[in-house]
Structures are given as C-alpha cells and as structure tokens.
Amino acid sequence: MELLSSLVVEAAKQACSSLFSSVTIVTKLHGNVNLLRQETERLRNLKIKINEQLESDQKQGRVPTVQVKEWLREVQDTEIKVDLLDRKLATNNSCLRGFCPNFYRRYKLSRRAKKMLQDVLKVIDSVVLPAGVSMDSPAKGVETLPAPSIINQKAASDTLNQVLDLLEDSRIASIGIWGMGGVGKTTLVKNLNNSLESSTNPFDVVVWVTVSRDLDLRRLQLEIAERLNLQLRAGESTERRAVRLFERLKKEKKVLLILDDVWEKVDLDDVGIPQGDAHKGCKIILTTRFLDVCREMKTNKQIKVEVLDEEESWRLFCENAGQVTKLEDIEPIAKAVSRECCGLPLAITTVGKAMREKNKIELWRNALSELQKSAPYIKGIEKEVFLPLKWSYDSLQGKNTKLCFLYCSLFPEDFSVKVSELIQYWVAEGLIDEQSMEESKNKGIALTEYLKDCCMLECGAYEGTVKMHDVIRDVAIWIGFSGIEDTKFMVQSGMGLRELPLQEEIWRSFKRVSLINNKITRLPDQFLECSQVSTLFLQGNPLKERIPEGFFIGLQNLTVLNLSATHIRSLPLSVSSLVNLRALFLGDCHSLEELPSCAGLKKLEVLDLRFAHIKDLPQGMEELCNLKHLNLSYTHHLETIGTGIISSLYSLEELDMSSSAYRWGELEERKKATLPEFGSLRRLAFLSIRVDNIDLIAQESVINWLKDLKRFCICIGPTSYDASYLPSSYVEKRVILEDVDLLGRRVEELLKHAKSLVLKRCKGISEISELSIRSMMELKSLTVMGCDGITNLVRGEDVVGELSSLEELNLYHMQNLEGVWEGMVPDGDNLRNIKKIKVHECPRLKSLISYALLQQLENLREIEVTFCYSMEEVIAAKAVNEYALPRLQSISLVNLPKLRSICSWVLAWPSLRQIEVCECPRLHKLPLGSHNARTISQIKGDRLWWKELQWGDVDTHNTFQPLFEEYTPDEEEDIWTSRHEAHMELGKGDGSVHSFGPYQNIP
C-alpha cells in the first residue's frame, strides 16, 4: 500500500513539473515570437550586407565562396520557416493576446517559436567567414575568338594539326610560329584557340593575349590576370604581380598561353609565367615576324607560316570579293588580280573587300593595272597592308640595315640575286664597312640571314641567292620612293621603258636608280646634272654598241655602275671621270671588246668582266691600287695580261679566272704575267686560274704562296675549264687535273693543301694510290671522271688511314671501273668519314660496296647509282652486322637494268628516310620489313615497278604502301636531261653557251 502511495506521489510530482514547464512555455509565447522577429530582422540585414559585398566583388570578377553560398541557402531556408510561422500566428492572432481557447495549440506555437529562434541565432553565429565572402572566379577553359575560317586552306589546316600534335607531346613546352606580316599567323592561332574548346584532352585554361610592338609589361600582366579572373591592385609593382600570376597559373594543372604578335624577347619570368620544372603542365605558343625572337625565347619548335598557293589564294579572294568573281568576263581578270597579291592573305583580303561586288570590267582592269605598280592606289592598300608591313621595316636594327634591305628592292620582281653580288653593292655604297672582303662577306651573309629571319627576304631560286616577296618589295619601293631614310630610290625595272626618263626632278632627287630589264637602246648624249646618284643599274637593257661620250659627265658621285648583259662594244673615255666609282659591273657583255684607260678609277674596288670579249686588260690597270675583286671568268678571248699588272694590284683579295682562255705558261714568257707575281699579293685570299704545265704549279716557290690562300681552284690542263658541273661542296681548296698524263708526275706537294680533287680524262694511272695517296690526308672530296685506265679506285692493303678525311666520292663515266676497293681494307680510319657516294655511268661495275668496304662506312648518309648497266647488287655482302650502315638516309637508283638486289642481307636501316628507284626492272624486292626502316618517309618510283614489287608479308606491304610516290613525267625527263648534260660536260673543253636577253642572276 505504501509502495503504491509512493508511486502515486512520484507520478504526481512528475506531472506537476511537466505541467509547470508547459505552462511556462505557453505563457512565454508572446516573448518568444517577438524575440524571433527581432533576430530574424537582424539576420535579414546581415544577408543584405553580404549580398551588397558580393555584388561589389562580382564587378571585379570574383564569385561567392562555397561557405557563403551554403550560408545564404541556410538563411533562405530559415526565412521560409519564419514566414510560415508568422502566417500561422496571423491566422491565430488571439493566441498571441492570451485568448487562445486551445491550450495545446498555444503550447505548440510557443515551442516552435523558441526552436526557430535558436536556429536563427545559430545561422547568425555561423556568418564568421575568415576567408572572406568571395573568391577569384574559375576561368573559363577556352574563350572563343572571332576568326576567319581556314577550312579551305590546306596548308594552314595542316599547320594547325601539326601544332595540335605538338601540344600533345610532353617534350614540347613552347612553340614559335613565325612568318612575314599579313601571312595569317594570328588567324592560325585564333583557329587553334577555338579548336581547343572541343579537344578530347583539354587544357584547364587557354590564355590568349596580344603582346604588340611596344611591349608593356604591366598591361601584359593585367590582361593575363583578367583572363584568369585574378584581381591585381593598381599600386602593385610588376615584381609583385609576377609572383601572384606565377602562383595563380600553378593552380591550373594544364594551361596554355598564346602570346600573339611578339616583336622582341619577352622575359617570361618578369611576366610571371612558370616554365620548365616549375610547371610542366604550362605550355606556350608565340607568334612573331622574326625567327630570332623564337630563338631568343628558346622555343622547342619553330614553324614558319608560308603564303598561300594560287588555288587557296583564289578561294580566299572569292570569299572577300563575292559572287562578282564568277562573272564570265570578270573572272579571268579577277584571277590575275588575285595572283598579284602573291598569296599574302592580308593583301588578298584587303583587295578582295575593295573590289567586292564591283561588276564593271573597267574597274577590274584598273585594279590590275594599279596592282602591277609598286605603290597601287586601291582603297585600303596603304593603310591595311603597307603600314602594318612597314612596322617590320621600322624594327630592323640600324639605319644601314634598313638601307641594305631597301637596296634589295632595286631588282626586278621575283628576281633571285646572288648574295655575293649584293654584298659587293653594299660595300661599295659604304653600308658595310669592313677591312677585308672576307670580313665583308661574313658580315653580309649574317645580314641577309637576319633579313630572312625577319621575313624581309626569302631564299632565292638557286643556292646562294635571295629574293623579295612581291608585296614586301612593293612596300620597300614605297618606302624608298618616299625618302624616309633621307635617300630616295627610284625603281622602274622591267617596266618596258624604251628610253631613259629625263625628268630633271628624278635625277636631282634620287640617289639610287634602277632601270634593269627594260628596252632602252640609247643613252642621251648630254646628261643632266645628277650629283645625287650613287647607284645606277642599267643591266639587261639592249643598249647599242656605243655609249655617248657625255653620258657620264654629270654622274660625278656614282659609286656603283652596272651595265651587265648589254650589247655595248666599248665604254667612252668619259668613264674615267667617275673618280668615286667603287664597283663596275660589265659581266655578260659578250660584245664588249675593248675598254678605255681606267687609270682614273683609283677608288675602284670591284671590277666584273666575266664573259667579256676582251683580248687584253685595259690600260691603267696597274693604277687600281684599291682593287679588291677582279672577275675575269669565262673571258674566252683573253690572251694578254701584261707583266707587272697583277703584282701591282697590292690590294687584290679575289681573282676569278675560271674558264678564262688566258694561259699561265712558262716563266720565260716575259711579256706576260706569270705565277710568281701572285707571291707579292699579301692580301690575296681567293684565286681561280688554269695552268698549262703541272710542273709550274708544283714548284716550291708557287706552293709557298698557294698554301696561304684561304680558297683556290687550280685547274691544270691544256684547255680552259668549267667547274659549274662539279659538286658544289668542299670548293674552298680545289685542284682539277684535266687531260693530264700523270705518269711519273710529282703532285703530292700540291695535293697536301687540297680539300677537293677532280681527275678528268687523266691518263698514266690505274689507281688513285699511284698519285701518292699519303698526300691526301686533308682531302674531303674526290671526283674521278672519264679516267678509263682506272679499274679499281684503290687496290691492296698498304693504304692505312690516308683517306680518313674523305667525305664525298663521285665516280662518273668510268668505262673500265670494276670496283671501288680491291682486296681487304686494312684496319684504320679509311673512309670512316665518307658521307656521300655517287656513281654514274660505270658500265663494268657489278657491285658498289664490298663486305670489306662496308665495315668502314659507318657515317655514310647518301648512295646514288645511275646508268650503271652491269650493276647487279649495291651491297655485295652475305653476312653482316645489321647496323652496318647506321646513318644512311637516302638511296637513289636510276637506270640499272641488271640490278637484282640492294642488299641480300637484312639491315636495320635506323636512319633511312628515302628510297628512289627508276628504270630498274629486275629489282623485285626491297630490303625492308615491318620491323626495320621505321624512319622511312618516302619511296619513289614508277607505278608499274611498284605494283610488281614483292613483299615478305601483307603487314610489310601495308606499312610502306602509303609512303609510295610516283615519278612525274617532268621528273623522269629531268633524269634523262641530266644524263645528257653530263655527257656534254665530259666531252667539252668549256662549251659555255650564253645569249643576250633579260638580265638574270643565275649562278
């Protein structure tokens, strides 16, 4: 009973306590609600404040932090709950005034208000954000840039794909894309940027920024930062900005920076761009007009953007000019207009837009006529094309460099000029100031390479030549005509002029005048006063036989005069009045028979008389104390050089008498110049002459001065020679023995100083070793032609290391040659350095390389065998080391009717790139397999031969099938033409054929 009583008492206490608590909650409903409303209002004010801060930050490219976003969501949820409670209280307004009839409802509302208050206070307390309310927004991966499409431009598309492939290469951190202004570099990289948006292996962010001519480091940093949504403060130093950019870029795993229009080296450290090990995921592409910029910035790969071909140019032109280009009468003229833009997209686009939808044929004819001028008057050309290209000119280093560039514009359109000739002009004009011809040559070559690297010059059509792109030339003529450099140029080459322009203002205001390749036949008898003119180019004009006596009177300050390839027979006496003349060019004047005294031309440094018809040198030659270069090559009628003339030219550095008829003969011929005269020419560096008697050149007194020359070409033989058909390499010290009986001759002292030896139709020896092969230690090139007494080039084992320097071996028209090396090749360095072997028309040669010889050819790079009708196997070795020819890159086989095999043994061919086969009907198999020759990129031949070729397996055929390229008819014709020319060269004494016509600078 007591237990029951205690339980009842305890239960009563619990009930009273619970009732008291509930009553308390009910009685505090009004206070809880008021407090909730106050704290909710405080929360709303706090939210407004934070949103205002976010709006301000958003204007600076920042975004809310994750914590702030979460907090704002909690605020929103809390506000919804509070609003819901308020609505319930509003519907039960009597409860708040204490008149709620439902005690339980009042209790629930009061309890909910208290709980809600706790939630609001918790949200308010959680607003403490140590990192701030916003952060730098993550940059968009790729921002699409407006750019013309290059889909129809194959070359540009191929370059784009090449760059994309390089970006996938982990070894490539930087790529330099360079090319002349207006060629489409920016368009290319804009298309590249846009293509990366759909890349399967995307960059986290691609940053595009234009650097421009005037490099502004702070602007550059700001633009990169804006792209990365990184806020830079106005007062920050460039060093501090660089640190912040560096840290920001390192946060991106893969980032690409495209720096467009770079004009000079940009120090990436100063900008804040991480490189190398600092961030291996950071890659850089830059575009520039100058290759040197790529070099200075150490780009891993340089890609030159070339101009468009004719078909691509026409498509781009039509896109800009519109449908009018399809009209029947306009289309041919429109195509001619397009061609005048020379593949330069900037010019094509500008001219195309200027002609858009113009359907009058007269407008198109006028446009074509204007474009054929050097300074066309077409809307937009000067502003949109010439001025941007002039920026490249403005960036050239130094006034003389700019003048050298402008000098190149004096030549006709598409003209390839010899670099050596250009240098002579520049030196004569004082644009290159060096003491010796050698120094001038080195500086001039460096200058032309610099201009090529700046895309202001291009490689010419022939080795050792340069030319100007037509649009660049037009800009140069425009600049030169304007006289920007205080010296005006007048260029009217190839304009069809029939007489010399005689306007007084021309000759009084222009300093350099070019009238090359016109139709001028006569020069005026009395010339205007034109003391300004320093260069006058009249070459390639059909000038009549005689130049009037008074023509040169007004040209007192002329320093360069070129009358090459004209019909003149003589020069007037007044030429001696050109006392400032430093360079006189009379080459290819086949009718030029006599020259007046040149005693007055004491400043003359260059005299070119190649192909002149003169029989002797002009009087007064001994007075030319400053003459440095004398060209008497191909003077087929030169008989006399007076005694003492050569020795008096004590400044002479270069004498070229290649293929001259003059005979440097016996010493007792006292009326003629003799070899000992050269001994007094202390500055002589280059000499090319023919000597009749081998004993004369082999004398010790001659060898003493000959060995000190930097370059020489000595031809020994009874007839004049033509070295143009010989290999162009290793020409600095060449000896040619032509039609000489070498039996018992002592030539070892001469050969000791030779780098190149040519034996042509020589007799008296059956092998090379009979010439005292020990004297050939320095020999790098050996050419043997038509020496029918030789059956094996080298025989026996006595030759140990004597041919260790040889790099090039040429065997032509050897009727009885049966082998290159007979017997074993002794240990040593014999032929270890040989890189190139060429064999042509050796009808008894059955194989080229024996097993013994193969072991020596570890540096061989090129094999060429042509018209050897008994050749059965190129490499006659049955069991060899598979890496016997580790550096061989090219094999060319032409007209070998009995050839069955290149090599019967399997070789690795680790460096082989190209195989050419033409007219080898029995060659049914190539020594290639799917496991070797992985570097090969081209197999060239005729289609029928390729179809009948046998392969070891299907995989091998499938591997090499895409690499096959068929000979074109023109290429096959060239092969037979070259053979005919080789026959002509072997049989002729000199046989040079030249005709009058437009001046062409062809080496």
Short mmCIF file of N, CA and C in Angstrom, two decimals, residues 4-66:
data_model
loop_
_atom_site.label_atom_id
_atom_site.label_comp_id
_atom_site.label_asym_id
_atom_site.label_seq_id
_atom_site.Cartn_x
_atom_site.Cartn_y
_atom_site.Cartn_z
N LEU A 4 2.47 1.64 -3.31
CA LEU A 4 1.53 2.23 -4.25
C LEU A 4 1.40 3.71 -4.02
N SER A 5 1.36 4.10 -2.72
CA SER A 5 1.23 5.54 -2.39
C SER A 5 2.44 6.33 -2.90
N SER A 6 3.64 5.74 -2.71
CA SER A 6 4.86 6.45 -3.16
C SER A 6 4.89 6.60 -4.68
N LEU A 7 4.40 5.59 -5.36
CA LEU A 7 4.37 5.67 -6.82
C LEU A 7 3.40 6.76 -7.30
N VAL A 8 2.30 6.85 -6.59
CA VAL A 8 1.32 7.87 -6.97
C VAL A 8 1.86 9.26 -6.72
N VAL A 9 2.56 9.41 -5.57
CA VAL A 9 3.12 10.72 -5.21
C VAL A 9 4.16 11.14 -6.27
N GLU A 10 5.04 10.15 -6.61
CA GLU A 10 6.11 10.45 -7.59
C GLU A 10 5.51 10.84 -8.95
N ALA A 11 4.52 10.11 -9.37
CA ALA A 11 3.86 10.43 -10.64
C ALA A 11 3.23 11.80 -10.62
N ALA A 12 2.69 12.13 -9.47
CA ALA A 12 2.06 13.44 -9.35
C ALA A 12 3.09 14.55 -9.48
N LYS A 13 4.25 14.31 -8.83
CA LYS A 13 5.32 15.32 -8.93
C LYS A 13 5.76 15.53 -10.39
N GLN A 14 5.94 14.37 -11.08
CA GLN A 14 6.37 14.47 -12.49
C GLN A 14 5.33 15.21 -13.34
N ALA A 15 4.12 14.91 -13.08
CA ALA A 15 3.05 15.55 -13.84
C ALA A 15 3.00 17.04 -13.56
N CYS A 16 3.18 17.40 -12.28
CA CYS A 16 3.16 18.83 -11.93
C CYS A 16 4.33 19.58 -12.58
N SER A 17 5.52 18.89 -12.57
CA SER A 17 6.71 19.51 -13.17
C SER A 17 6.50 19.74 -14.66
N SER A 18 5.98 18.71 -15.33
CA SER A 18 5.74 18.81 -16.78
C SER A 18 4.69 19.87 -17.06
N LEU A 19 3.67 19.88 -16.19
CA LEU A 19 2.62 20.86 -16.39
C LEU A 19 3.15 22.27 -16.20
N PHE A 20 4.03 22.42 -15.20
CA PHE A 20 4.60 23.74 -14.93
C PHE A 20 5.44 24.22 -16.13
N SER A 21 6.24 23.25 -16.68
CA SER A 21 7.09 23.60 -17.83
C SER A 21 6.24 23.99 -19.03
N SER A 22 5.18 23.24 -19.25
CA SER A 22 4.30 23.53 -20.39
C SER A 22 3.60 24.85 -20.20
N VAL A 23 3.19 25.09 -18.95
CA VAL A 23 2.51 26.35 -18.67
C VAL A 23 3.47 27.52 -18.92
N THR A 24 4.74 27.29 -18.53
CA THR A 24 5.75 28.35 -18.71
C THR A 24 5.92 28.67 -20.21
N ILE A 25 6.01 27.58 -21.00
CA ILE A 25 6.17 27.76 -22.46
C ILE A 25 4.97 28.50 -23.03
N VAL A 26 3.81 28.12 -22.58
CA VAL A 26 2.59 28.76 -23.08
C VAL A 26 2.56 30.23 -22.73
N THR A 27 2.95 30.52 -21.48
CA THR A 27 2.88 31.92 -21.02
C THR A 27 3.92 32.81 -21.70
N LYS A 28 5.05 32.19 -22.26
CA LYS A 28 6.10 32.98 -22.89
C LYS A 28 5.96 33.03 -24.43
N LEU A 29 4.85 32.64 -24.95
CA LEU A 29 4.65 32.63 -26.41
C LEU A 29 4.89 34.01 -27.00
N HIS A 30 4.33 35.02 -26.34
CA HIS A 30 4.45 36.37 -26.90
C HIS A 30 5.89 36.85 -26.92
N GLY A 31 6.63 36.55 -25.87
CA GLY A 31 8.03 36.97 -25.80
C GLY A 31 8.88 36.22 -26.81
N ASN A 32 8.64 34.92 -26.97
CA ASN A 32 9.43 34.13 -27.93
C ASN A 32 9.24 34.62 -29.37
N VAL A 33 7.99 34.93 -29.69
CA VAL A 33 7.69 35.40 -31.04
C VAL A 33 8.34 36.74 -31.30
N ASN A 34 8.25 37.66 -30.36
CA ASN A 34 8.87 38.99 -30.54
C ASN A 34 10.39 38.89 -30.71
N LEU A 35 10.99 38.03 -29.87
CA LEU A 35 12.45 37.86 -29.97
C LEU A 35 12.84 37.22 -31.30
N LEU A 36 12.04 36.28 -31.76
CA LEU A 36 12.29 35.64 -33.06
C LEU A 36 12.24 36.67 -34.17
N ARG A 37 11.26 37.56 -34.09
CA ARG A 37 11.14 38.56 -35.14
C ARG A 37 12.32 39.53 -35.12
N GLN A 38 12.78 39.87 -33.96
CA GLN A 38 13.93 40.78 -33.86
C GLN A 38 15.20 40.14 -34.46
N GLU A 39 15.45 38.90 -34.09
CA GLU A 39 16.67 38.22 -34.58
C GLU A 39 16.56 37.92 -36.07
N THR A 40 15.34 37.64 -36.52
CA THR A 40 15.15 37.40 -37.96
C THR A 40 15.45 38.67 -38.75
N GLU A 41 15.03 39.82 -38.23
CA GLU A 41 15.32 41.08 -38.89
C GLU A 41 16.83 41.34 -38.93
N ARG A 42 17.50 40.99 -37.82
CA ARG A 42 18.97 41.14 -37.79
C ARG A 42 19.63 40.23 -38.83
N LEU A 43 19.09 39.04 -38.99
CA LEU A 43 19.62 38.10 -39.99
C LEU A 43 19.43 38.64 -41.40
N ARG A 44 18.23 39.25 -41.64
CA ARG A 44 17.97 39.80 -42.97
C ARG A 44 18.93 40.95 -43.28
N ASN A 45 19.17 41.80 -42.31
CA ASN A 45 20.10 42.91 -42.51
C ASN A 45 21.51 42.40 -42.81
N LEU A 46 21.88 41.34 -42.13
CA LEU A 46 23.21 40.75 -42.36
C LEU A 46 23.29 40.16 -43.77
N LYS A 47 22.22 39.53 -44.21
CA LYS A 47 22.18 38.96 -45.56
C LYS A 47 22.29 40.06 -46.61
N ILE A 48 21.57 41.17 -46.40
CA ILE A 48 21.63 42.30 -47.33
C ILE A 48 23.06 42.84 -47.44
N LYS A 49 23.70 42.95 -46.30
CA LYS A 49 25.08 43.47 -46.27
C LYS A 49 26.02 42.55 -47.07
N ILE A 50 25.89 41.26 -46.87
CA ILE A 50 26.76 40.30 -47.56
C ILE A 50 26.46 40.29 -49.06
N ASN A 51 25.18 40.39 -49.44
CA ASN A 51 24.84 40.44 -50.86
C ASN A 51 25.39 41.69 -51.54
N GLU A 52 25.37 42.81 -50.81
CA GLU A 52 25.93 44.04 -51.35
C GLU A 52 27.44 43.87 -51.60
N GLN A 53 28.12 43.18 -50.66
CA GLN A 53 29.54 42.94 -50.83
C GLN A 53 29.81 42.02 -52.03
N LEU A 54 28.93 41.02 -52.17
CA LEU A 54 29.08 40.09 -53.30
C LEU A 54 28.88 40.80 -54.64
N GLU A 55 27.90 41.71 -54.68
CA GLU A 55 27.67 42.46 -55.91
C GLU A 55 28.89 43.30 -56.27
N SER A 56 29.49 43.90 -55.27
CA SER A 56 30.69 44.70 -55.50
C SER A 56 31.84 43.83 -55.98
N ASP A 57 32.00 42.66 -55.35
CA ASP A 57 33.07 41.75 -55.74
C ASP A 57 32.85 41.19 -57.14
N GLN A 58 31.58 40.97 -57.48
CA GLN A 58 31.27 40.40 -58.78
C GLN A 58 31.72 41.32 -59.91
N LYS A 59 31.66 42.63 -59.68
CA LYS A 59 32.12 43.58 -60.68
C LYS A 59 33.61 43.46 -60.92
N GLN A 60 34.32 42.91 -59.98
CA GLN A 60 35.76 42.70 -60.11
C GLN A 60 36.10 41.27 -60.51
N GLY A 61 35.08 40.54 -60.95
CA GLY A 61 35.30 39.20 -61.45
C GLY A 61 35.39 38.12 -60.40
N ARG A 62 34.98 38.45 -59.17
CA ARG A 62 35.04 37.44 -58.11
C ARG A 62 33.68 36.78 -57.95
N VAL A 63 33.68 35.60 -57.36
CA VAL A 63 32.45 34.82 -57.16
C VAL A 63 32.34 34.43 -55.69
N PRO A 64 31.09 34.16 -55.22
CA PRO A 64 30.91 33.78 -53.80
C PRO A 64 31.68 32.51 -53.47
N THR A 65 32.16 32.44 -52.23
CA THR A 65 32.81 31.21 -51.79
C THR A 65 31.75 30.14 -51.54
N VAL A 66 32.18 28.90 -51.44
CA VAL A 66 31.27 27.79 -51.18
C VAL A 66 30.57 28.00 -49.84
#
